[in-house]
Coordinates of C-alpha atoms in Angstrom, one line a residue:
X1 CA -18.2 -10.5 -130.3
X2 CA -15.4 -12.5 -129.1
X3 CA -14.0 -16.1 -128.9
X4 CA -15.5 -19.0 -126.4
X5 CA -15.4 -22.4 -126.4
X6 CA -18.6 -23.0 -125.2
X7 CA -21.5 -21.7 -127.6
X8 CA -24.3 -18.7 -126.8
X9 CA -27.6 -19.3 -127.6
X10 CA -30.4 -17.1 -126.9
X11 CA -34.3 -18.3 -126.1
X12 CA -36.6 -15.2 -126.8
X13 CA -39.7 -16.5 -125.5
X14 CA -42.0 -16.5 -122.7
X15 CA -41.5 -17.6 -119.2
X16 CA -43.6 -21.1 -118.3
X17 CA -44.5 -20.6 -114.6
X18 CA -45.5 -24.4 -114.6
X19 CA -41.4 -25.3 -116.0
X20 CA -42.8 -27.4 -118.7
X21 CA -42.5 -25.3 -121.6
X22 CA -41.0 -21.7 -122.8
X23 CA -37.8 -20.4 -121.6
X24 CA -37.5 -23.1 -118.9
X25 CA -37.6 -26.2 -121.6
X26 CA -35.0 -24.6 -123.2
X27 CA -32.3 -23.5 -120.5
X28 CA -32.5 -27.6 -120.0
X29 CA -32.1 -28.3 -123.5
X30 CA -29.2 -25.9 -124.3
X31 CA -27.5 -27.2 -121.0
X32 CA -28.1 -31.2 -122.8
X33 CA -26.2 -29.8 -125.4
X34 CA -23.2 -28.1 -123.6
X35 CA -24.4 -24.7 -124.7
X36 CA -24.5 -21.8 -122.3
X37 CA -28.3 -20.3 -122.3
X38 CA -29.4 -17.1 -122.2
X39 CA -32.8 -15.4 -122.0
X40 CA -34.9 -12.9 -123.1
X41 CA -38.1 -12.5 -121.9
X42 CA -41.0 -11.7 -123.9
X43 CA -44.3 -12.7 -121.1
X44 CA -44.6 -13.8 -118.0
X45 CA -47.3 -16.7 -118.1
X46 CA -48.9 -17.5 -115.3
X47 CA -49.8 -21.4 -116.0
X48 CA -50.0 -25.0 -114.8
X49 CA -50.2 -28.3 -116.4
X50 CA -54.2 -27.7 -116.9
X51 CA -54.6 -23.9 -118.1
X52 CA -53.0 -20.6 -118.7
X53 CA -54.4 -18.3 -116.2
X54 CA -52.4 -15.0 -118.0
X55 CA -50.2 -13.7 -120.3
X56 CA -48.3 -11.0 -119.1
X57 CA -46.3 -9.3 -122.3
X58 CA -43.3 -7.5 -121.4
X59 CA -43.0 -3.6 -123.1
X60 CA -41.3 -3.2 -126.0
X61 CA -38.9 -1.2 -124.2
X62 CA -38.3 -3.9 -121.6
X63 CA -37.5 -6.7 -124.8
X64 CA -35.1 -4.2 -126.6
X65 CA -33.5 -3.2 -122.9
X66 CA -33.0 -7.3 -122.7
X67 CA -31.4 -7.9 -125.7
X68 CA -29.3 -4.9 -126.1
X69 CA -27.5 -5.8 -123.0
X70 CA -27.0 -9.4 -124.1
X71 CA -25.7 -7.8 -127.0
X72 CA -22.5 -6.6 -125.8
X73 CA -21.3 -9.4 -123.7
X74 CA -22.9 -12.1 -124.8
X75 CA -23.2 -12.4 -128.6
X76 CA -25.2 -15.5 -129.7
X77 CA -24.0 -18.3 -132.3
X78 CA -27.9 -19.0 -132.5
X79 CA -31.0 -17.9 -131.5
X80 CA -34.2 -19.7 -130.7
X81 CA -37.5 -17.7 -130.6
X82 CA -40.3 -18.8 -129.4
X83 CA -43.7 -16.9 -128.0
X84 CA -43.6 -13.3 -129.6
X85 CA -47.0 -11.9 -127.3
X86 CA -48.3 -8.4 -129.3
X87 CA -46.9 -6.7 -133.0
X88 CA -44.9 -4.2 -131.2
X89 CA -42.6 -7.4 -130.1
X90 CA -42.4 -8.3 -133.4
X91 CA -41.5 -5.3 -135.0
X92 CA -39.2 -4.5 -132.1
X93 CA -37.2 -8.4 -132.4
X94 CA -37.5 -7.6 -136.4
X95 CA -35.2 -4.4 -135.7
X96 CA -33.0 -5.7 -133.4
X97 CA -32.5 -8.9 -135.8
X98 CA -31.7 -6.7 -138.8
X99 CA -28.5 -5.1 -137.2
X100 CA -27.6 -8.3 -135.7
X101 CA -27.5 -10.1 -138.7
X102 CA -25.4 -7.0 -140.5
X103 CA -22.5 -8.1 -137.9
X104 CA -22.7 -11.6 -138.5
X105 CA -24.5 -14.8 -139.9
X106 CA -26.5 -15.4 -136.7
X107 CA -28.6 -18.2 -137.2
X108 CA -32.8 -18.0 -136.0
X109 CA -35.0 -20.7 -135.1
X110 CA -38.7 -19.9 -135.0
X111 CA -41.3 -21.9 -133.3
X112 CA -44.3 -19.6 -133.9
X113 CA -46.3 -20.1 -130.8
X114 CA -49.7 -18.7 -130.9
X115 CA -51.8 -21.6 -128.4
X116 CA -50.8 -23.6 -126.1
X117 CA -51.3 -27.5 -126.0
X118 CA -54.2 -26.7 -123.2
X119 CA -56.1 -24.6 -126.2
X120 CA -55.1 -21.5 -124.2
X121 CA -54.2 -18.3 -126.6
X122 CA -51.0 -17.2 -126.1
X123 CA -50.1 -14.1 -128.6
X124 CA -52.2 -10.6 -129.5
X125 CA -54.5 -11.7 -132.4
X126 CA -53.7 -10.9 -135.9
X127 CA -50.2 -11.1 -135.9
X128 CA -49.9 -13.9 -137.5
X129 CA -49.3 -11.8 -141.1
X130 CA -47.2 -9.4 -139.7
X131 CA -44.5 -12.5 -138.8
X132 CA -44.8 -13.8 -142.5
X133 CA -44.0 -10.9 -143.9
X134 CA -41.5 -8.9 -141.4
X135 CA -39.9 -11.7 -139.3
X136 CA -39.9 -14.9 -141.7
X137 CA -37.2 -12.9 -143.7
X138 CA -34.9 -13.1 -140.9
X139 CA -35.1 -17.1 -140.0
X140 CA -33.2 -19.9 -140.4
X141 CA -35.8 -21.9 -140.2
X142 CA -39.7 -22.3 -138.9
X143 CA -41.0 -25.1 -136.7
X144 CA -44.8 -24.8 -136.6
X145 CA -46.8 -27.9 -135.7
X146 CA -50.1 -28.4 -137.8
X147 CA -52.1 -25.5 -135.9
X148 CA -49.7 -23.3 -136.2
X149 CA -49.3 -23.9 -140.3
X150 CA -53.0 -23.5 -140.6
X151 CA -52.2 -20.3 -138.7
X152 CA -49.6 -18.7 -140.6
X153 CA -50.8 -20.1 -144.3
X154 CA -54.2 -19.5 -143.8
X155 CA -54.5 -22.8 -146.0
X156 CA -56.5 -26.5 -144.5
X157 CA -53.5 -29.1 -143.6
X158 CA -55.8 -32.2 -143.8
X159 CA -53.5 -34.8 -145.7
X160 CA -49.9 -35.2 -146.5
X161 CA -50.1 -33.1 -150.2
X162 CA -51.8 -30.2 -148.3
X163 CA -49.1 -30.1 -145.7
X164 CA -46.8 -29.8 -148.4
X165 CA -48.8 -27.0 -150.2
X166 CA -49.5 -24.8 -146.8
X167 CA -46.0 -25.4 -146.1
X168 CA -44.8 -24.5 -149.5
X169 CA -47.1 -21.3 -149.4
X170 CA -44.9 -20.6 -145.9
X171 CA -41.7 -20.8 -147.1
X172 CA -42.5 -18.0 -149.4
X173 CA -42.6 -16.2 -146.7
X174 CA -38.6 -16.0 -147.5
X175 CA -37.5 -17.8 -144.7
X176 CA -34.9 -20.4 -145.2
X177 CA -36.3 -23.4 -144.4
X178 CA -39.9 -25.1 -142.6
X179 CA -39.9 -28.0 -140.9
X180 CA -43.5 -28.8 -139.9
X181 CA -43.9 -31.2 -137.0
X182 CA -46.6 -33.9 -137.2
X183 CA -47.4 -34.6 -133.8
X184 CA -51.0 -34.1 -134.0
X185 CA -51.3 -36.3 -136.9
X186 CA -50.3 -39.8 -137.7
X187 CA -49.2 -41.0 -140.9
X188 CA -50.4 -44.2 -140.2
X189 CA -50.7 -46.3 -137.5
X190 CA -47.9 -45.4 -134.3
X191 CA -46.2 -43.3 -136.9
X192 CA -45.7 -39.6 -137.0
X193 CA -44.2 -37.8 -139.7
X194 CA -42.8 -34.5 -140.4
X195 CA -42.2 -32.3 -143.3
X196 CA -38.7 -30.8 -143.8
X197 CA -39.2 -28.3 -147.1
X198 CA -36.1 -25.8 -148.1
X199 CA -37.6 -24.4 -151.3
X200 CA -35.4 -27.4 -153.0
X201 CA -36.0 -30.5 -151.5
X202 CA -38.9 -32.1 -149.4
X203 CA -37.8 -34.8 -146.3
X204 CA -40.1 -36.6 -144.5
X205 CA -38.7 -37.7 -141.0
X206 CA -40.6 -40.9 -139.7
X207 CA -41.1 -41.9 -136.2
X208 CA -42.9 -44.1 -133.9
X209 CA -45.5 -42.1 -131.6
X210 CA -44.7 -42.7 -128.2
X211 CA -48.4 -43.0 -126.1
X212 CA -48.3 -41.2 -122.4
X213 CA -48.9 -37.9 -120.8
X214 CA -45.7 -36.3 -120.2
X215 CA -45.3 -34.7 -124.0
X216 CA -46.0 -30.6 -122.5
X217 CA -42.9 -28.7 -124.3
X218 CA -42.1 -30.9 -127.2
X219 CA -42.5 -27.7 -129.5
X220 CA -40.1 -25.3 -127.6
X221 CA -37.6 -28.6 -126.6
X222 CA -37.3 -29.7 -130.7
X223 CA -36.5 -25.7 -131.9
X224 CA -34.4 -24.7 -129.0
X225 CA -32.1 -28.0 -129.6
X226 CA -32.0 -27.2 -133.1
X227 CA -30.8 -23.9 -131.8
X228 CA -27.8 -25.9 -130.3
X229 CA -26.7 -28.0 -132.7
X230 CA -26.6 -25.3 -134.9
X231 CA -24.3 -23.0 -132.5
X232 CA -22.4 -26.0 -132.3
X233 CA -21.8 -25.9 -136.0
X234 CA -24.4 -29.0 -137.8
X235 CA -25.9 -28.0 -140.9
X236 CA -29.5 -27.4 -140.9
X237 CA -30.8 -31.0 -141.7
X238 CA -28.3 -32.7 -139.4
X239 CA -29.5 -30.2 -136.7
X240 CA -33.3 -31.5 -137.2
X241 CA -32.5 -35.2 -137.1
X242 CA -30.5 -34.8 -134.0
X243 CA -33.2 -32.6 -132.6
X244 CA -35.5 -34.8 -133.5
X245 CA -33.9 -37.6 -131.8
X246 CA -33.6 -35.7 -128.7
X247 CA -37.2 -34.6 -128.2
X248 CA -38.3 -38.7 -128.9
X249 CA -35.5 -39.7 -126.5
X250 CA -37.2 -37.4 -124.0
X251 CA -40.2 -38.6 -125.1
X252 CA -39.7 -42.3 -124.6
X253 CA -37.5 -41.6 -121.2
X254 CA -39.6 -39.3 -119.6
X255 CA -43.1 -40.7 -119.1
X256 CA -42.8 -41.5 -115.5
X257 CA -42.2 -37.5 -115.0
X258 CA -45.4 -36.2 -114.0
X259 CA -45.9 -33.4 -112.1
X260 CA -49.3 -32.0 -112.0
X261 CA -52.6 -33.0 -113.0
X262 CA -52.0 -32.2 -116.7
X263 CA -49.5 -33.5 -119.2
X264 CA -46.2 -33.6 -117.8
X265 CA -42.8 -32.0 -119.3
X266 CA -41.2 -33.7 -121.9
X267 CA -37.5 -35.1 -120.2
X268 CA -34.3 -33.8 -121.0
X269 CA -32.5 -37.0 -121.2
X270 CA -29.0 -36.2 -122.5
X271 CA -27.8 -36.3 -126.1
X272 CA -29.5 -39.2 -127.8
X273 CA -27.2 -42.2 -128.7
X274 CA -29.5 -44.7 -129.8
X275 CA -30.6 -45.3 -133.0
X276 CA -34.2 -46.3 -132.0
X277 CA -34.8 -42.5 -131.5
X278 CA -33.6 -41.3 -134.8
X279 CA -36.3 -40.4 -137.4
X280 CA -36.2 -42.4 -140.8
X281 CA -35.4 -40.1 -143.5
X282 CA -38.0 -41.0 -146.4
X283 CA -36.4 -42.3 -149.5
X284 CA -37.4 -41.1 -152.9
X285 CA -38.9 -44.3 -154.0
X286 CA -41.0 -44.2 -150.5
X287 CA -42.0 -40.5 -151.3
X288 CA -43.9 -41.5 -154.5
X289 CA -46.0 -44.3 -152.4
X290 CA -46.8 -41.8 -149.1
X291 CA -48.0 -39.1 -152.5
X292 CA -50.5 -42.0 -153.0
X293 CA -51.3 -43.0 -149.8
X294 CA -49.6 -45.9 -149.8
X295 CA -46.4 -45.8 -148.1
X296 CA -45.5 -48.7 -145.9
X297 CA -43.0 -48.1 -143.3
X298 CA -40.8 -51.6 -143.6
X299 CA -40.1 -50.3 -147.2
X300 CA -38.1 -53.3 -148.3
X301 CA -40.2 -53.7 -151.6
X302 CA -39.9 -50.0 -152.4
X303 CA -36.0 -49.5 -152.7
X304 CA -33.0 -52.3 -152.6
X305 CA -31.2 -52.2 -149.7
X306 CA -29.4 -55.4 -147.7
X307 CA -26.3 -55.8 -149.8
X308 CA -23.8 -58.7 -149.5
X309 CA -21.4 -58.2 -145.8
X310 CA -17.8 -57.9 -146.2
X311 CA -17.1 -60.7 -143.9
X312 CA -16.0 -58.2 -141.4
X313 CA -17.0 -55.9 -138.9
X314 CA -14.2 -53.8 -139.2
X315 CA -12.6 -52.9 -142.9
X316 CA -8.9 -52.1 -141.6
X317 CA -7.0 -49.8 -143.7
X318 CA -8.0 -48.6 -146.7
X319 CA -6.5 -46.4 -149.2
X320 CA -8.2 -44.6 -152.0
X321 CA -6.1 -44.9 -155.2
X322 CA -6.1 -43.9 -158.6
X323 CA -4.2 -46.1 -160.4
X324 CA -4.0 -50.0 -160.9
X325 CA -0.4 -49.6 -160.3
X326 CA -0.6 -48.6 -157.1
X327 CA -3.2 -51.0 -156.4
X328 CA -0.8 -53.7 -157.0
X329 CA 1.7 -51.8 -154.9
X330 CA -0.3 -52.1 -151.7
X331 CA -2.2 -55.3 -151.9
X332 CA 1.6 -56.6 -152.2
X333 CA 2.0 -55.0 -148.7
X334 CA -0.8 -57.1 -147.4
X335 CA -3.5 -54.2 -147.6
X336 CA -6.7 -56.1 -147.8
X337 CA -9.5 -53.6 -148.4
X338 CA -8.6 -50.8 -151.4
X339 CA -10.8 -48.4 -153.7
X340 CA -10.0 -47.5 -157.3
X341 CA -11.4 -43.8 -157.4
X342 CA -10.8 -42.7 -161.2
X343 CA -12.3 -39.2 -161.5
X344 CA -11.5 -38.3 -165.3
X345 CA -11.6 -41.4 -166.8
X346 CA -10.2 -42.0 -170.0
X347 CA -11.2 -43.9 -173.3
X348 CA -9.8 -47.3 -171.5
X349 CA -11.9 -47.0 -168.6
X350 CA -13.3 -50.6 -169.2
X351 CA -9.5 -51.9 -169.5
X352 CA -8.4 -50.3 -166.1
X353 CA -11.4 -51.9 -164.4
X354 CA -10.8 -55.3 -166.0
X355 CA -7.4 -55.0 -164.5
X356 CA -8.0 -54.4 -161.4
X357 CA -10.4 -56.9 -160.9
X358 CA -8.0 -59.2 -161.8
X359 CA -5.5 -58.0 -159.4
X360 CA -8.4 -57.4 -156.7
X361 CA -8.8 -61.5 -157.4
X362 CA -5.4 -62.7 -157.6
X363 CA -4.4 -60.9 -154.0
X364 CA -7.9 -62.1 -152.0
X365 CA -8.5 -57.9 -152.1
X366 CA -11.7 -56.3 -151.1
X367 CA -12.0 -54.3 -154.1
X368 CA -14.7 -51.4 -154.5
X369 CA -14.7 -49.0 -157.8
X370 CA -15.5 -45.8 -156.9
X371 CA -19.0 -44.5 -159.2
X372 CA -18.7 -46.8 -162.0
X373 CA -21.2 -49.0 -160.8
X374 CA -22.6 -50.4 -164.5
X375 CA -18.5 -51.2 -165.0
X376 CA -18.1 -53.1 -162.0
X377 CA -21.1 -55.4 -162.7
X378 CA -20.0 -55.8 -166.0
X379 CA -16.3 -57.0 -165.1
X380 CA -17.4 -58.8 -161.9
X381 CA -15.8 -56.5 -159.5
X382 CA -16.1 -57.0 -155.2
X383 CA -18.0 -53.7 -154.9
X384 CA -18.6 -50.8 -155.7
X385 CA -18.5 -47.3 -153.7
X386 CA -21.2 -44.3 -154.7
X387 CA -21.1 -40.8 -153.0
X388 CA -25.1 -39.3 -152.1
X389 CA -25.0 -37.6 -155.8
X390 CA -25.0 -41.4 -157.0
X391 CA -27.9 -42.9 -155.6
X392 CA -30.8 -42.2 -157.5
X393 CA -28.7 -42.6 -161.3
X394 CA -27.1 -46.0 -160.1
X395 CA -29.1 -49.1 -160.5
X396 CA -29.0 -50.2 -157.0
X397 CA -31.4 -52.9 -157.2
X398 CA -28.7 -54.1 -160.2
X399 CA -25.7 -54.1 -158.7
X400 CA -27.7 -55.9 -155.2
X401 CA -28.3 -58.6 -158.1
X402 CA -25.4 -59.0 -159.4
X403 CA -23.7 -59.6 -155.4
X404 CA -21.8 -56.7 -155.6
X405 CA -21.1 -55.0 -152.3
X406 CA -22.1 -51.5 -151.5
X407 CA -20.4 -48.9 -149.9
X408 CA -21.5 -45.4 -149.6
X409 CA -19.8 -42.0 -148.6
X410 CA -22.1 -39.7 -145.9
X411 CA -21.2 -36.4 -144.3
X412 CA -23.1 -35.8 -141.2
X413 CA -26.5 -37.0 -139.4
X414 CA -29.0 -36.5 -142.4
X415 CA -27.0 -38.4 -144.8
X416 CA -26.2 -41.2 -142.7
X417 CA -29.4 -41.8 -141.8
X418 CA -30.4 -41.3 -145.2
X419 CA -27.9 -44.0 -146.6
X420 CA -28.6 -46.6 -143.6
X421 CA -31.4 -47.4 -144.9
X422 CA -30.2 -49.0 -147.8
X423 CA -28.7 -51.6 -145.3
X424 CA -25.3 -50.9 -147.5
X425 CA -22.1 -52.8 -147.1
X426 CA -20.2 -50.0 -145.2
X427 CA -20.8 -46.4 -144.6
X428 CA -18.4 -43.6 -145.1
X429 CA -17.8 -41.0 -142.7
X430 CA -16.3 -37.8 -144.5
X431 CA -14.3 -35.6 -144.1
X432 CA -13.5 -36.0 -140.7
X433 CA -10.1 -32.8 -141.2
X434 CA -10.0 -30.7 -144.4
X435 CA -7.8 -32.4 -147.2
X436 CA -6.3 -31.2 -150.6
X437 CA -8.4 -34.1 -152.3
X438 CA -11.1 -31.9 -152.6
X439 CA -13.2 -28.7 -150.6
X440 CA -15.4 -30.3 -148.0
X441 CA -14.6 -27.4 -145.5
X442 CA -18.5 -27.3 -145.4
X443 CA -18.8 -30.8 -144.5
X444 CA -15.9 -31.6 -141.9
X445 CA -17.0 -34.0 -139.1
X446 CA -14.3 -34.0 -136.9
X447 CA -13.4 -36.6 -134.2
X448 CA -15.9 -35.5 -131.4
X449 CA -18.7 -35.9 -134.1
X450 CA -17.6 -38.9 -135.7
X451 CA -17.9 -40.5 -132.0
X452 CA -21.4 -40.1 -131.9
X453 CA -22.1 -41.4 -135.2
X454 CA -20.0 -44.2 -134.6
X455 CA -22.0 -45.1 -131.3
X456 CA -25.2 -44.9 -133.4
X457 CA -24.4 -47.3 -136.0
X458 CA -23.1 -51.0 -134.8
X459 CA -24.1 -53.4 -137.3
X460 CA -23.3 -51.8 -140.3
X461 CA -18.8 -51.5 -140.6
X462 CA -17.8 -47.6 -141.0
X463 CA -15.0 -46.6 -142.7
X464 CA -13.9 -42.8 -141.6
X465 CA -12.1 -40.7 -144.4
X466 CA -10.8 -37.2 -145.1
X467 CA -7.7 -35.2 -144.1
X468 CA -6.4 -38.4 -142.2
X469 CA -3.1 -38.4 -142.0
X470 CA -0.9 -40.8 -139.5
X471 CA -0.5 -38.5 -136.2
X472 CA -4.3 -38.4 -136.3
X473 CA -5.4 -41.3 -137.3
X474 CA -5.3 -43.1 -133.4
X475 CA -8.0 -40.1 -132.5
X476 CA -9.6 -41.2 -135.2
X477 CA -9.5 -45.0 -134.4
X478 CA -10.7 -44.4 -130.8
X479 CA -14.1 -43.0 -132.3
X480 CA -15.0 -46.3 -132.5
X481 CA -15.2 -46.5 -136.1
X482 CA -13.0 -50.0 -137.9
X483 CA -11.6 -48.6 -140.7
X484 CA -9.9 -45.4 -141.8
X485 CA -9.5 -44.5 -145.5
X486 CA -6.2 -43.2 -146.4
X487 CA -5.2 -41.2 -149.9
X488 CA -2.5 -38.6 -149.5
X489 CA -1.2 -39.9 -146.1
X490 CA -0.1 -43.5 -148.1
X491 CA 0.4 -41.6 -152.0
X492 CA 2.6 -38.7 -151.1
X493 CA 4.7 -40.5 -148.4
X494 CA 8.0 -40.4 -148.3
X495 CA 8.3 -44.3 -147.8
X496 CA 4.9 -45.7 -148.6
X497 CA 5.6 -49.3 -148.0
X498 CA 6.2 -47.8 -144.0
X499 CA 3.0 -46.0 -143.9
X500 CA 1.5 -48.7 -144.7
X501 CA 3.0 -50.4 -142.1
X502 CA 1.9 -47.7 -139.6
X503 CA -1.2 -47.1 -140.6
X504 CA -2.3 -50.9 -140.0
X505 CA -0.8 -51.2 -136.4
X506 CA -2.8 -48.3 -135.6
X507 CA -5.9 -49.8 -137.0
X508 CA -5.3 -53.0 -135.5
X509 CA -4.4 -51.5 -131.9

């Protein structure tokens, strides 16, 4: 192992001789993703866009030979497998996977190919036990489409609650996580969904079906750039949206790429940046209608979203305080946007929020008060802010009522996808550097990130927080984002009133 600054990651899977699918789909997705690809063979195919002529599995000496040697110059930040051809290869990647792992947390994707999309068998038959219970341990996460969870469970997949049951009856398997792609399936009309399960938490990601031929390697694109954007450090739900979005950008931008008679390769069109190609994470209120076969895409009678606008596109600065003191403090500096975040509150709660109310409407402020949503209706605040934790104990429908404004925090992909479809006031980016506020060293987004999920978002004002102090907040500016939150940079100044002053010329520049 050793330091680089561009991330490993490994495709063990067969060789496409037609370049739509296998390890050739994947070199061109690693390389959209500014990740250096290596391979590992496990069959040569020999295959068009029409049929699969053979399969030729490699030895088991030949796969161990290949990833030995990687081994020792090249050690992965994640790898992808796809097509494992006979049990020895299984039981010889099982091995090799075991000691890996003992050196470091090596995350595996598993697309369990078994047939290709011509109908063509692909892997020795019977295997498909011998995966659940020796290799499942070992992953990440498994992508199988519908065939290929009928495969492995053993259990009919007609109908979103079976789904859910074969794929429940997979992830016993012990692996960490299914996500079971629905491209042979509509949830209704032009939709397609698929089925995210981590043994906690179901997510159903929504998107359009795109109609044409060129849709050969969509499997082996969606795991290997999940692959990526875990080497590149996402967290496992982030790296499935993004994924997701990739494959449907190549989807919708590759159509006029046909090669051969057959379906053509799906494109590899670049990192996607437009929101059009990013699933729609199912809300819990539309869970409960798709259970009874009633879900209904628009979903605007099924959850409150469209809150009251700020009046602004961009928020400016905007500290995070804790006290209605300093409150007063900074709107007497001309800050116009300001949260009172009160973590412990105390017995006059009520009174604190009925102050700063007041002195959110003597000064013209743009007040939000952090969590205590039923408070801020009560006293007539501006807004109000809620973290992902919040969202299903607040009364959102209430405080839309009431013409509060709504902003809420997000850290990564998942979640601001997620909280977008509330159609909220503003959305919070955090933590974009590590901060003494609180541990979100799991979470940090960082100013490369934070670009592309400012380029995503345009009509909704983001505000980016965490760690931002004033030598980094013109980085974070030029993100794109039109607001920065500020606690420790403005509360533990020296001279307050002239961070203040900084901070907004940098936020205005």
């Amino acid at each position: 192992m050793r330091e680089q600054h561009k991330p490993i990651v490994w495709s063990i899977a067969g060789s496409d001789s037609g370049g739509g699918a296998g390890i050739q789909a994947d070199l061109l997705t690693f390389a959209d993703f500014g990740c250096h690809g290596c391979t590992v063979i496990t069959a040569n195919t020999a295959q068009n866009t029409v049929e699969v002529a053979a399969v030729n599995a490699v030895s088991r000496e030949v796969l161990t030979g290949q990833l030995e040697t990687l081994e020792r110059d090249l050690f992965p930040d994640a790898i992808k497998i796809g097509l494992i051809a006979s049990a020895g290869q299984v039981l010889a990647v099982v091995e090799f996977l075991l000691r890996l792992k003992a050196l470091a947390p090596v995350p595996v994707i598993y697309d369990p190919v078994a047939v290709a999309s011509s109908g063509d068998s692909l892997a020795e038959g019977g295997i498909g036990e011998l995966v659940v219970r020796e290799l499942f341990p070992l992953c990440d996460l498994v992508t199988p489409n519908l065939h290929e969870l009928e495969w492995l469970s053993r259990a009919p997949v007609d109908g979103a609650e079976q789904i859910l049951h074969a794929t429940r009856l997979l992830h016993a398997g012990d692996c960490r996580a299914v996500l079971v792609t629905g491209g042979h399936s509509e949830i209704q009309a032009g939709k397609i969904a698929d089925l995210f399960w981590d043994g906690t938490r179901s997510d159903w990601f929504i998107g359009d079906k795109v109609t044409g031929g060129s849709t050969h390697g969509t499997g082996c694109t969606l795991s290997s750039a999940i692959a990526a954007c875990m080497a590149l450090g996402y967290p496992l739900r982030d790296a499935c949206v993004v994924a997701k979005a990739y494959v449907q950008r190549g989807l919708r931008l590759g159509q006029g790429d046909r090669v051969g008679s057959g379906p053509g390769p799906v494109g590899h069109c670049g990192w996607p940046d437009e929101m059009q190609d990013f699933p729609r994470v199912l809300l819990p209120e539309e869970e409960a209608a798709k259970a009874y076969g009633t879900f209904d895409d628009a979903g605007s009678c099924l959850f409150a979203c469209d809150f009251a606008g700020t009046g602004t596109a961009a928020l400016g600065l905007y500290p995070v305080v804790d006290s209605v003191e300093w409150l007063e403090k900074l709107a007497e500096e001309g800050v116009k946007t300001l949260q009172l975040r009160i973590k412990q509150p105390a017995a006059g709660l009520r009174t604190e929020v009925q102050r700063a109310v007041a002195v959110g409407r003597k000064h013209a402020l743009r007040l939000f008060i952090n969590d205590h949503w039923q408070l801020a209706i009560d006293c007539g605040a501006y807004g109000v802010h809620l973290g992902q934790e919040d969202l299903q104990s607040a009364d959102l429908r209430a405080i839309r009522a009431a013409g509060l404004r709504l902003g809420i925090s997000t850290h990564g992909f998942y979640e601001l996808l997620r909280a977008y479809r509330y159609r909220p006031s503003y959305l919070a980016i955090g933590a974009i550097f590590a901060t003494d506020t609180k541990d979100m060293s799991d979470q940090l987004q960082g100013t490369a990130k934070l670009a592309r999920m400012a380029a995503l978002v345009g009509d909704i004002p983001l505000v980016a927080i965490g760690g931002i102090s004033i030598e980094r907040a013109p980085a974070v500016v030029a993100s794109g984002v039109g607001s920065i939150a500020a606690v420790s940079a403005i509360t533990q100044a020296g001279d307050y009133r002239q961070a203040v002053r900084d901070l907004q010329v940098i936020c205005e520049g």
